[in-house]
Amino acid sequence: MATPDYTIKQELLAKFAKALGHPARIAICDFLAKQETCYFGDINDELPIAKSTVSQHLTALKEAGLIQGEIEAPKVKYCINKENWRLARELFGEFLGQCVCKTGGNCCER
Amino acid sequence: MATPDYTIKQELLAKFAKALGHPARIAICDFLAKQETCYFGDINDELPIAKSTVSQHLTALKEAGLIQGEIEAPKVKYCINKENWRLARELFGEFLGQCVCKTGGNCCER
DNA sequence: AATATTATTCGTAATTTTGCGAACATAAAA
DNA sequence: TTTTATGTTCGCAAAATTACGAATAATATT
């Protein structure tokens, strides 16, 4: 068994963050979050990049568990994976919330 | 002026996410969030990687605005950048909150 | 002035990411 | 059965990321 360098939570949070670490993938999620129907073509039309690249970004989001796809005739329907989305929301909330509580400025300045 | 492919928010969120997209950088932030004193050496001791690599990760977080450093004698003191940290919390909260409200399952499954 | 401590920068290598167009796969429609 | 429409995969190139040790810089300490 390899050394557990980081915690499961840290690894998972990093995985989510990495998947969201590109504006095109943020834009895809933004788009999916406000759509009912969400075919590949619709997403592709929204983005200024080649469709093969869009497909790659979708795969990255899918592998991180943030979205899911379903084949539907010659089309493919994508949507947010709400369960993992919720999990991501919790993890990011916990992570980003752990420093704001301590009021006052930063410990480093002045 | 180049084409504004993505919104400022999307770009900023992606920048934050990208900076957090590595377990070592998550671990650094976790550590900084619960420390008062936070010298490079302390951070370095927590991580299973070379100090030059730690320095690189710190630079990445600093360039994203999530942390800041201050020279103090031969040591360097790091801490969370609370202002941007708060901003990140707002952006992630808004982003990750925009899909959870719609109750029910995913649009794709079944 | 010489040495020790602390952290960054440099040089390098291996891997991953990003992006494109062409080729391919799949299934509906003609 | 041959098109047509829709996406994915392949092959490739350029750039960025990750990681390390050695060298360097800066400042205390002796």
GROMACS .gro file of C-alpha atoms (C1' of nucleotides) in nm:
model
  280
    1MET     CA    1   0.000   0.000   0.000
    2ALA     CA    2   0.137   0.334  -0.097
    3THR     CA    3   0.194   0.605   0.162
    4PRO     CA    4  -0.121   0.807   0.216
    5ASP     CA    5   0.039   1.141   0.139
    6TYR     CA    6  -0.289   1.329   0.152
    7THR     CA    7  -0.631   1.262   0.294
    8ILE     CA    8  -0.919   1.127   0.090
    9LYS     CA    9  -1.094   1.460   0.125
   10GLN     CA   10  -0.792   1.651   0.003
   11GLU     CA   11  -0.756   1.421  -0.296
   12LEU     CA   12  -1.124   1.446  -0.380
   13LEU     CA   13  -1.136   1.820  -0.344
   14ALA     CA   14  -0.827   1.853  -0.562
   15LYS     CA   15  -0.989   1.629  -0.822
   16PHE     CA   16  -1.302   1.844  -0.834
   17ALA     CA   17  -1.097   2.163  -0.840
   18LYS     CA   18  -0.876   2.035  -1.117
   19ALA     CA   19  -1.178   1.947  -1.328
   20LEU     CA   20  -1.309   2.299  -1.279
   21GLY     CA   21  -0.973   2.457  -1.350
   22HIS     CA   22  -1.047   2.567  -1.704
   23PRO     CA   23  -1.286   2.842  -1.816
   24ALA     CA   24  -1.437   2.623  -2.086
   25ARG     CA   25  -1.531   2.363  -1.827
   26ILE     CA   26  -1.675   2.629  -1.598
   27ALA     CA   27  -1.876   2.760  -1.892
   28ILE     CA   28  -2.002   2.410  -1.969
   29CYS     CA   29  -2.119   2.365  -1.613
   30ASP     CA   30  -2.280   2.709  -1.607
   31PHE     CA   31  -2.465   2.618  -1.923
   32LEU     CA   32  -2.575   2.276  -1.802
   33ALA     CA   33  -2.690   2.419  -1.471
   34LYS     CA   34  -2.952   2.635  -1.636
   35GLN     CA   35  -3.071   2.400  -1.909
   36GLU     CA   36  -3.330   2.132  -1.919
   37THR     CA   37  -3.222   1.986  -2.248
   38CYS     CA   38  -2.849   1.973  -2.289
   39TYR     CA   39  -2.723   1.803  -2.602
   40PHE     CA   40  -2.362   1.803  -2.707
   41GLY     CA   41  -2.444   2.029  -2.999
   42ASP     CA   42  -2.596   2.291  -2.772
   43ILE     CA   43  -2.285   2.295  -2.558
   44ASN     CA   44  -2.061   2.299  -2.859
   45ASP     CA   45  -2.246   2.599  -3.000
   46GLU     CA   46  -2.176   2.793  -2.681
   47LEU     CA   47  -1.801   2.746  -2.690
   48PRO     CA   48  -1.537   2.905  -2.913
   49ILE     CA   49  -1.338   2.582  -2.955
   50ALA     CA   50  -1.339   2.278  -3.180
   51LYS     CA   51  -1.590   2.007  -3.108
   52SER     CA   52  -1.318   1.752  -3.045
   53THR     CA   53  -1.188   1.980  -2.773
   54VAL     CA   54  -1.535   2.022  -2.629
   55SER     CA   55  -1.564   1.647  -2.619
   56GLN     CA   56  -1.238   1.630  -2.426
   57HIS     CA   57  -1.356   1.881  -2.170
   58LEU     CA   58  -1.681   1.691  -2.129
   59THR     CA   59  -1.484   1.374  -2.070
   60ALA     CA   60  -1.276   1.548  -1.805
   61LEU     CA   61  -1.587   1.668  -1.621
   62LYS     CA   62  -1.743   1.325  -1.655
   63GLU     CA   63  -1.437   1.149  -1.515
   64ALA     CA   64  -1.440   1.383  -1.218
   65GLY     CA   65  -1.803   1.287  -1.165
   66LEU     CA   66  -1.938   1.639  -1.203
   67ILE     CA   67  -2.151   1.567  -1.508
   68GLN     CA   68  -2.294   1.265  -1.682
   69GLY     CA   69  -2.389   1.180  -2.036
   70GLU     CA   70  -2.647   0.961  -2.195
   71ILE     CA   71  -2.670   0.848  -2.554
   72GLU     CA   72  -2.999   0.933  -2.722
   73ALA     CA   73  -3.024   0.835  -3.084
   74PRO     CA   74  -2.744   1.006  -3.275
   75LYS     CA   75  -2.734   1.274  -3.006
   76VAL     CA   76  -2.581   1.271  -2.661
   77LYS     CA   77  -2.751   1.435  -2.368
   78TYR     CA   78  -2.542   1.575  -2.086
   79CYS     CA   79  -2.635   1.703  -1.744
   80ILE     CA   80  -2.499   1.790  -1.404
   81ASN     CA   81  -2.443   1.494  -1.173
   82LYS     CA   82  -2.638   1.636  -0.885
   83GLU     CA   83  -2.519   1.392  -0.624
   84ASN     CA   84  -2.152   1.467  -0.676
   85TRP     CA   85  -2.233   1.829  -0.736
   86ARG     CA   86  -2.378   1.842  -0.389
   87LEU     CA   87  -2.074   1.664  -0.253
   88ALA     CA   88  -1.849   1.917  -0.422
   89ARG     CA   89  -2.054   2.198  -0.276
   90GLU     CA   90  -2.010   2.055   0.071
   91LEU     CA   91  -1.639   1.998   0.034
   92PHE     CA   92  -1.569   2.340  -0.111
   93GLY     CA   93  -1.793   2.501   0.148
   94GLU     CA   94  -1.610   2.333   0.431
   95PHE     CA   95  -1.271   2.402   0.281
   96LEU     CA   96  -1.327   2.765   0.193
   97GLY     CA   97  -1.518   2.830   0.512
   98GLN     CA   98  -1.240   2.728   0.747
   99CYS     CA   99  -1.055   3.058   0.732
  100VAL     CA  100  -1.317   3.326   0.692
  101CYS     CA  101  -1.453   3.284   1.045
  102LYS     CA  102  -1.147   3.434   1.206
  103THR     CA  103  -1.224   3.800   1.165
  104GLY     CA  104  -0.956   4.057   1.111
  105GLY     CA  105  -0.685   4.098   0.852
  106ASN     CA  106  -0.425   3.861   0.731
  107CYS     CA  107  -0.160   3.730   0.965
  108CYS     CA  108   0.118   3.824   0.727
  109GLU     CA  109   0.064   4.184   0.647
  110ARG     CA  110   0.215   4.463   0.855
  111MET     CA  111  -0.903   4.354  -2.797
  112ALA     CA  112  -0.932   3.980  -2.799
  113THR     CA  113  -1.271   3.809  -2.810
  114PRO     CA  114  -1.415   3.768  -2.463
  115ASP     CA  115  -1.459   3.393  -2.490
  116TYR     CA  116  -1.560   3.357  -2.129
  117THR     CA  117  -1.688   3.592  -1.860
  118ILE     CA  118  -1.464   3.750  -1.599
  119LYS     CA  119  -1.632   3.538  -1.335
  120GLN     CA  120  -1.574   3.221  -1.527
  121GLU     CA  121  -1.210   3.306  -1.579
  122LEU     CA  122  -1.159   3.396  -1.216
  123LEU     CA  123  -1.336   3.089  -1.087
  124ALA     CA  124  -1.129   2.873  -1.321
  125LYS     CA  125  -0.813   3.040  -1.196
  126PHE     CA  126  -0.901   2.969  -0.833
  127ALA     CA  127  -1.004   2.614  -0.916
  128LYS     CA  128  -0.688   2.550  -1.111
  129ALA     CA  129  -0.476   2.670  -0.821
  130LEU     CA  130  -0.661   2.429  -0.592
  131GLY     CA  131  -0.635   2.143  -0.838
  132HIS     CA  132  -0.353   1.959  -0.665
  133PRO     CA  133  -0.368   1.774  -0.333
  134ALA     CA  134  -0.044   1.932  -0.214
  135ARG     CA  135  -0.190   2.277  -0.261
  136ILE     CA  136  -0.510   2.177  -0.084
  137ALA     CA  137  -0.298   2.043   0.201
  138ILE     CA  138  -0.101   2.368   0.216
  139CYS     CA  139  -0.421   2.569   0.242
  140ASP     CA  140  -0.565   2.334   0.503
  141PHE     CA  141  -0.249   2.377   0.704
  142LEU     CA  142  -0.238   2.754   0.669
  143ALA     CA  143  -0.603   2.784   0.760
  144LYS     CA  144  -0.545   2.641   1.107
  145GLN     CA  145  -0.209   2.795   1.190
  146GLU     CA  146  -0.113   3.120   1.343
  147THR     CA  147   0.254   3.098   1.257
  148CYS     CA  148   0.315   2.958   0.915
  149TYR     CA  149   0.674   2.956   0.798
  150PHE     CA  150   0.790   2.786   0.486
  151GLY     CA  151   0.974   2.526   0.692
  152ASP     CA  152   0.657   2.431   0.877
  153ILE     CA  153   0.470   2.381   0.553
  154ASN     CA  154   0.760   2.193   0.404
  155ASP     CA  155   0.767   1.955   0.700
  156GLU     CA  156   0.403   1.868   0.639
  157LEU     CA  157   0.449   1.764   0.281
  158PRO     CA  158   0.609   1.454   0.131
  159ILE     CA  159   0.778   1.642  -0.152
  160ALA     CA  160   1.100   1.831  -0.210
  161LYS     CA  161   1.122   2.185  -0.081
  162SER     CA  162   1.177   2.323  -0.429
  163THR     CA  163   0.847   2.168  -0.526
  164VAL     CA  164   0.679   2.310  -0.218
  165SER     CA  165   0.809   2.650  -0.319
  166GLN     CA  166   0.656   2.605  -0.663
  167HIS     CA  167   0.318   2.516  -0.518
  168LEU     CA  168   0.333   2.817  -0.290
  169THR     CA  169   0.408   3.036  -0.589
  170ALA     CA  170   0.108   2.893  -0.773
  171LEU     CA  171  -0.123   2.968  -0.481
  172LYS     CA  172   0.028   3.313  -0.442
  173GLU     CA  173  -0.018   3.395  -0.811
  174ALA     CA  174  -0.381   3.292  -0.787
  175GLY     CA  175  -0.413   3.529  -0.492
  176LEU     CA  176  -0.518   3.264  -0.244
  177ILE     CA  177  -0.220   3.305  -0.014
  178GLN     CA  178   0.047   3.562   0.051
  179GLY     CA  179   0.402   3.556   0.179
  180GLU     CA  180   0.618   3.791   0.379
  181ILE     CA  181   0.993   3.779   0.429
  182GLU     CA  182   1.099   3.770   0.791
  183ALA     CA  183   1.470   3.739   0.848
  184PRO     CA  184   1.596   3.424   0.679
  185LYS     CA  185   1.249   3.281   0.709
  186VAL     CA  186   0.935   3.343   0.506
  187LYS     CA  187   0.594   3.362   0.661
  188TYR     CA  188   0.291   3.256   0.461
  189CYS     CA  189  -0.078   3.292   0.525
  190ILE     CA  190  -0.417   3.278   0.363
  191ASN     CA  191  -0.517   3.588   0.168
  192LYS     CA  192  -0.848   3.636   0.341
  193GLU     CA  193  -0.990   3.888   0.101
  194ASN     CA  194  -0.950   3.668  -0.203
  195TRP     CA  195  -1.035   3.365   0.004
  196ARG     CA  196  -1.370   3.523   0.077
  197LEU     CA  197  -1.412   3.607  -0.289
  198ALA     CA  198  -1.338   3.247  -0.382
  199ARG     CA  199  -1.591   3.130  -0.128
  200GLU     CA  200  -1.855   3.353  -0.282
  201LEU     CA  201  -1.778   3.248  -0.637
  202PHE     CA  202  -1.770   2.878  -0.560
  203GLY     CA  203  -2.082   2.910  -0.349
  204GLU     CA  204  -2.269   3.081  -0.627
  205PHE     CA  205  -2.138   2.842  -0.890
  206LEU     CA  206  -2.198   2.521  -0.699
  207GLY     CA  207  -2.529   2.642  -0.562
  208GLN     CA  208  -2.691   2.704  -0.897
  209CYS     CA  209  -2.793   2.343  -0.958
  210VAL     CA  210  -2.871   2.199  -0.617
  211CYS     CA  211  -3.189   2.401  -0.571
  212LYS     CA  212  -3.376   2.206  -0.834
  213THR     CA  213  -3.479   1.906  -0.632
  214GLY     CA  214  -3.509   1.565  -0.784
  215GLY     CA  215  -3.274   1.342  -0.974
  216ASN     CA  216  -3.059   1.408  -1.273
  217CYS     CA  217  -3.213   1.493  -1.606
  218CYS     CA  218  -3.008   1.230  -1.785
  219GLU     CA  219  -3.064   0.911  -1.596
  220ARG     CA  220  -3.340   0.666  -1.681
  221DA     C1'  221   3.494   3.757   0.788
  222DA     C1'  222   3.347   3.307   0.776
  223DT     C1'  223   2.974   2.996   0.857
  224DA     C1'  224   2.506   2.832   0.914
  225DT     C1'  225   2.011   2.870   0.824
  226DT     C1'  226   1.634   2.939   0.531
  227DA     C1'  227   1.404   2.955   0.110
  228DT     C1'  228   1.405   3.064  -0.397
  229DT     C1'  229   1.568   2.997  -0.854
  230DC     C1'  230   1.782   2.724  -1.217
  231DG     C1'  231   1.832   2.339  -1.515
  232DT     C1'  232   1.638   1.934  -1.653
  233DA     C1'  233   1.327   1.541  -1.733
  234DA     C1'  234   0.887   1.311  -1.751
  235DT     C1'  235   0.418   1.362  -1.784
  236DT     C1'  236  -0.013   1.593  -1.863
  237DT     C1'  237  -0.297   1.932  -2.074
  238DT     C1'  238  -0.489   2.180  -2.445
  239DG     C1'  239  -0.610   2.217  -2.905
  240DC     C1'  240  -0.695   2.104  -3.388
  241DG     C1'  241  -0.847   1.847  -3.804
  242DA     C1'  242  -0.918   1.406  -4.000
  243DA     C1'  243  -1.097   0.970  -3.953
  244DC     C1'  244  -1.424   0.679  -3.750
  245DA     C1'  245  -1.859   0.497  -3.530
  246DT     C1'  246  -2.348   0.493  -3.477
  247DA     C1'  247  -2.803   0.528  -3.580
  248DA     C1'  248  -3.176   0.778  -3.813
  249DA     C1'  249  -3.361   0.912  -4.258
  250DA     C1'  250  -3.410   0.898  -4.750
  251DT     C1'  251  -2.872   0.047  -4.896
  252DT     C1'  252  -2.676   0.473  -4.926
  253DT     C1'  253  -2.682   0.927  -4.712
  254DT     C1'  254  -2.700   1.240  -4.337
  255DA     C1'  255  -2.646   1.400  -3.875
  256DT     C1'  256  -2.415   1.374  -3.442
  257DG     C1'  257  -2.022   1.290  -3.140
  258DT     C1'  258  -1.611   1.037  -3.020
  259DT     C1'  259  -1.153   0.885  -3.102
  260DC     C1'  260  -0.702   0.917  -3.318
  261DG     C1'  261  -0.273   1.132  -3.429
  262DC     C1'  262  -0.014   1.499  -3.365
  263DA     C1'  263   0.206   1.939  -3.187
  264DA     C1'  264   0.277   2.300  -2.857
  265DA     C1'  265   0.264   2.439  -2.406
  266DA     C1'  266   0.213   2.380  -1.916
  267DT     C1'  267   0.265   2.104  -1.496
  268DT     C1'  268   0.505   1.837  -1.164
  269DA     C1'  269   0.915   1.697  -0.954
  270DC     C1'  270   1.397   1.674  -0.819
  271DG     C1'  271   1.871   1.815  -0.682
  272DA     C1'  272   2.214   2.159  -0.728
  273DA     C1'  273   2.320   2.621  -0.718
  274DT     C1'  274   2.219   3.066  -0.552
  275DA     C1'  275   2.067   3.455  -0.252
  276DA     C1'  276   1.990   3.672   0.177
  277DT     C1'  277   2.048   3.731   0.643
  278DA     C1'  278   2.177   3.575   1.123
  279DT     C1'  279   2.518   3.394   1.400
  280DT     C1'  280   2.978   3.282   1.542
   0.00000   0.00000   0.00000
